[in-house]
């Protein structure tokens, strides 16, 4: 499978059924020759409208199934809150 095949797939969290986005990149372990994680850009509760551009990095062990159109992952709410909290701290508003 090529990275371009991954980039067309939606990432769905099986815990709550929400679409997290599409894969933009992979984190590789070159010494071991394996994929460590998938990267989903611009993840936020508001679909990136007010996000700080942070990425959601999903460890390979959290991938449940790779299908023809989707990648199913299992991320608990506590894992997603860590991403949301880091985004809210990074956002600043200027007048």
Short mmCIF file of C-alpha atoms in Angstrom, two decimals:
data_model
loop_
_atom_site.label_atom_id
_atom_site.label_comp_id
_atom_site.label_asym_id
_atom_site.label_seq_id
_atom_site.Cartn_x
_atom_site.Cartn_y
_atom_site.Cartn_z
CA UNK A 1 0.00 0.00 0.00
CA UNK A 2 1.28 3.47 -0.89
CA UNK A 3 1.02 6.58 1.31
CA UNK A 4 -1.25 8.13 -1.34
CA UNK A 5 -3.69 5.25 -0.70
CA UNK A 6 -3.81 6.22 2.99
CA UNK A 7 -4.37 9.91 2.27
CA UNK A 8 -7.74 9.30 0.60
CA UNK A 9 -9.20 7.44 3.59
CA UNK A 10 -11.32 9.01 6.32
CA UNK A 11 -10.26 8.31 9.90
CA UNK A 12 -13.21 7.30 12.11
CA UNK A 13 -13.10 6.84 15.89
CA UNK A 14 -15.05 3.70 16.81
CA UNK A 15 -15.56 4.93 20.39
CA UNK A 16 -17.97 7.71 19.36
CA UNK A 17 -18.33 7.26 15.57
CA UNK A 18 -16.87 10.69 14.78
CA UNK A 19 -14.83 11.47 11.70
CA UNK A 20 -11.43 12.77 12.77
CA UNK A 21 -10.25 13.79 9.30
CA UNK A 22 -8.01 12.29 6.64
CA UNK A 23 -4.46 11.04 6.98
CA UNK A 24 -1.88 13.60 5.90
CA UNK A 25 1.31 11.86 6.90
CA UNK A 26 2.89 8.84 8.54
CA UNK A 27 5.49 8.67 11.30
CA UNK A 28 8.06 6.02 10.45
CA UNK A 29 10.60 4.10 12.49
CA UNK A 30 13.35 3.77 9.91
CA UNK A 31 15.51 1.52 12.09
CA UNK A 32 12.72 -1.02 12.54
CA UNK A 33 11.19 -0.44 9.11
CA UNK A 34 7.65 0.11 10.36
CA UNK A 35 4.92 2.73 10.69
CA UNK A 36 4.71 4.18 14.23
CA UNK A 37 1.70 6.48 13.80
CA UNK A 38 -0.66 8.19 11.38
CA UNK A 39 -1.07 11.96 11.37
CA UNK A 40 -4.44 13.73 10.97
CA UNK A 41 -4.06 17.51 10.44
CA UNK A 42 -6.14 20.37 11.78
CA UNK A 43 -8.02 18.27 14.31
CA UNK A 44 -10.38 20.29 16.52
CA UNK A 45 -13.92 20.22 17.83
CA UNK A 46 -14.90 22.91 15.34
CA UNK A 47 -13.40 21.18 12.29
CA UNK A 48 -10.33 23.39 12.26
CA UNK A 49 -12.21 26.72 12.11
CA UNK A 50 -10.60 27.97 15.30
CA UNK A 51 -7.84 25.40 15.60
CA UNK A 52 -4.20 26.27 15.92
CA UNK A 53 -3.09 23.87 13.23
CA UNK A 54 -2.16 21.11 15.66
CA UNK A 55 -2.08 17.58 14.38
CA UNK A 56 -3.65 14.50 15.89
CA UNK A 57 -1.02 11.78 16.03
CA UNK A 58 -2.58 8.33 16.30
CA UNK A 59 -0.24 5.50 17.35
CA UNK A 60 -0.31 2.45 15.08
CA UNK A 61 -1.50 0.30 18.02
CA UNK A 62 -4.76 2.32 18.06
CA UNK A 63 -5.68 1.35 14.50
CA UNK A 64 -8.42 -1.27 14.57
CA UNK A 65 -9.04 -1.83 10.85
CA UNK A 66 -7.95 -0.41 7.51
CA UNK A 67 -10.77 -0.66 5.00
CA UNK A 68 -11.23 0.35 1.38
CA UNK A 69 -12.51 3.84 2.29
CA UNK A 70 -11.87 4.31 6.01
CA UNK A 71 -9.37 3.71 8.78
CA UNK A 72 -11.05 2.75 12.04
CA UNK A 73 -9.22 3.81 15.18
CA UNK A 74 -9.93 3.49 18.87
CA UNK A 75 -9.23 6.68 20.81
CA UNK A 76 -10.75 7.19 24.23
CA UNK A 77 -12.15 10.60 25.14
CA UNK A 78 -9.20 11.25 27.47
CA UNK A 79 -6.78 10.94 24.54
CA UNK A 80 -8.80 13.41 22.46
CA UNK A 81 -9.11 15.88 25.37
CA UNK A 82 -5.31 16.12 25.59
CA UNK A 83 -5.25 17.29 21.97
CA UNK A 84 -8.14 19.73 22.53
CA UNK A 85 -6.47 21.18 25.64
CA UNK A 86 -3.16 21.74 23.88
CA UNK A 87 -4.99 23.48 21.02
CA UNK A 88 -6.97 25.76 23.33
CA UNK A 89 -3.79 26.82 25.11
CA UNK A 90 -2.09 27.64 21.81
CA UNK A 91 -4.92 29.77 20.40
CA UNK A 92 -4.60 33.50 21.00
CA UNK A 93 -7.01 36.23 19.92
CA UNK A 94 -5.81 39.69 18.95
CA UNK A 95 -7.90 42.75 18.41
#
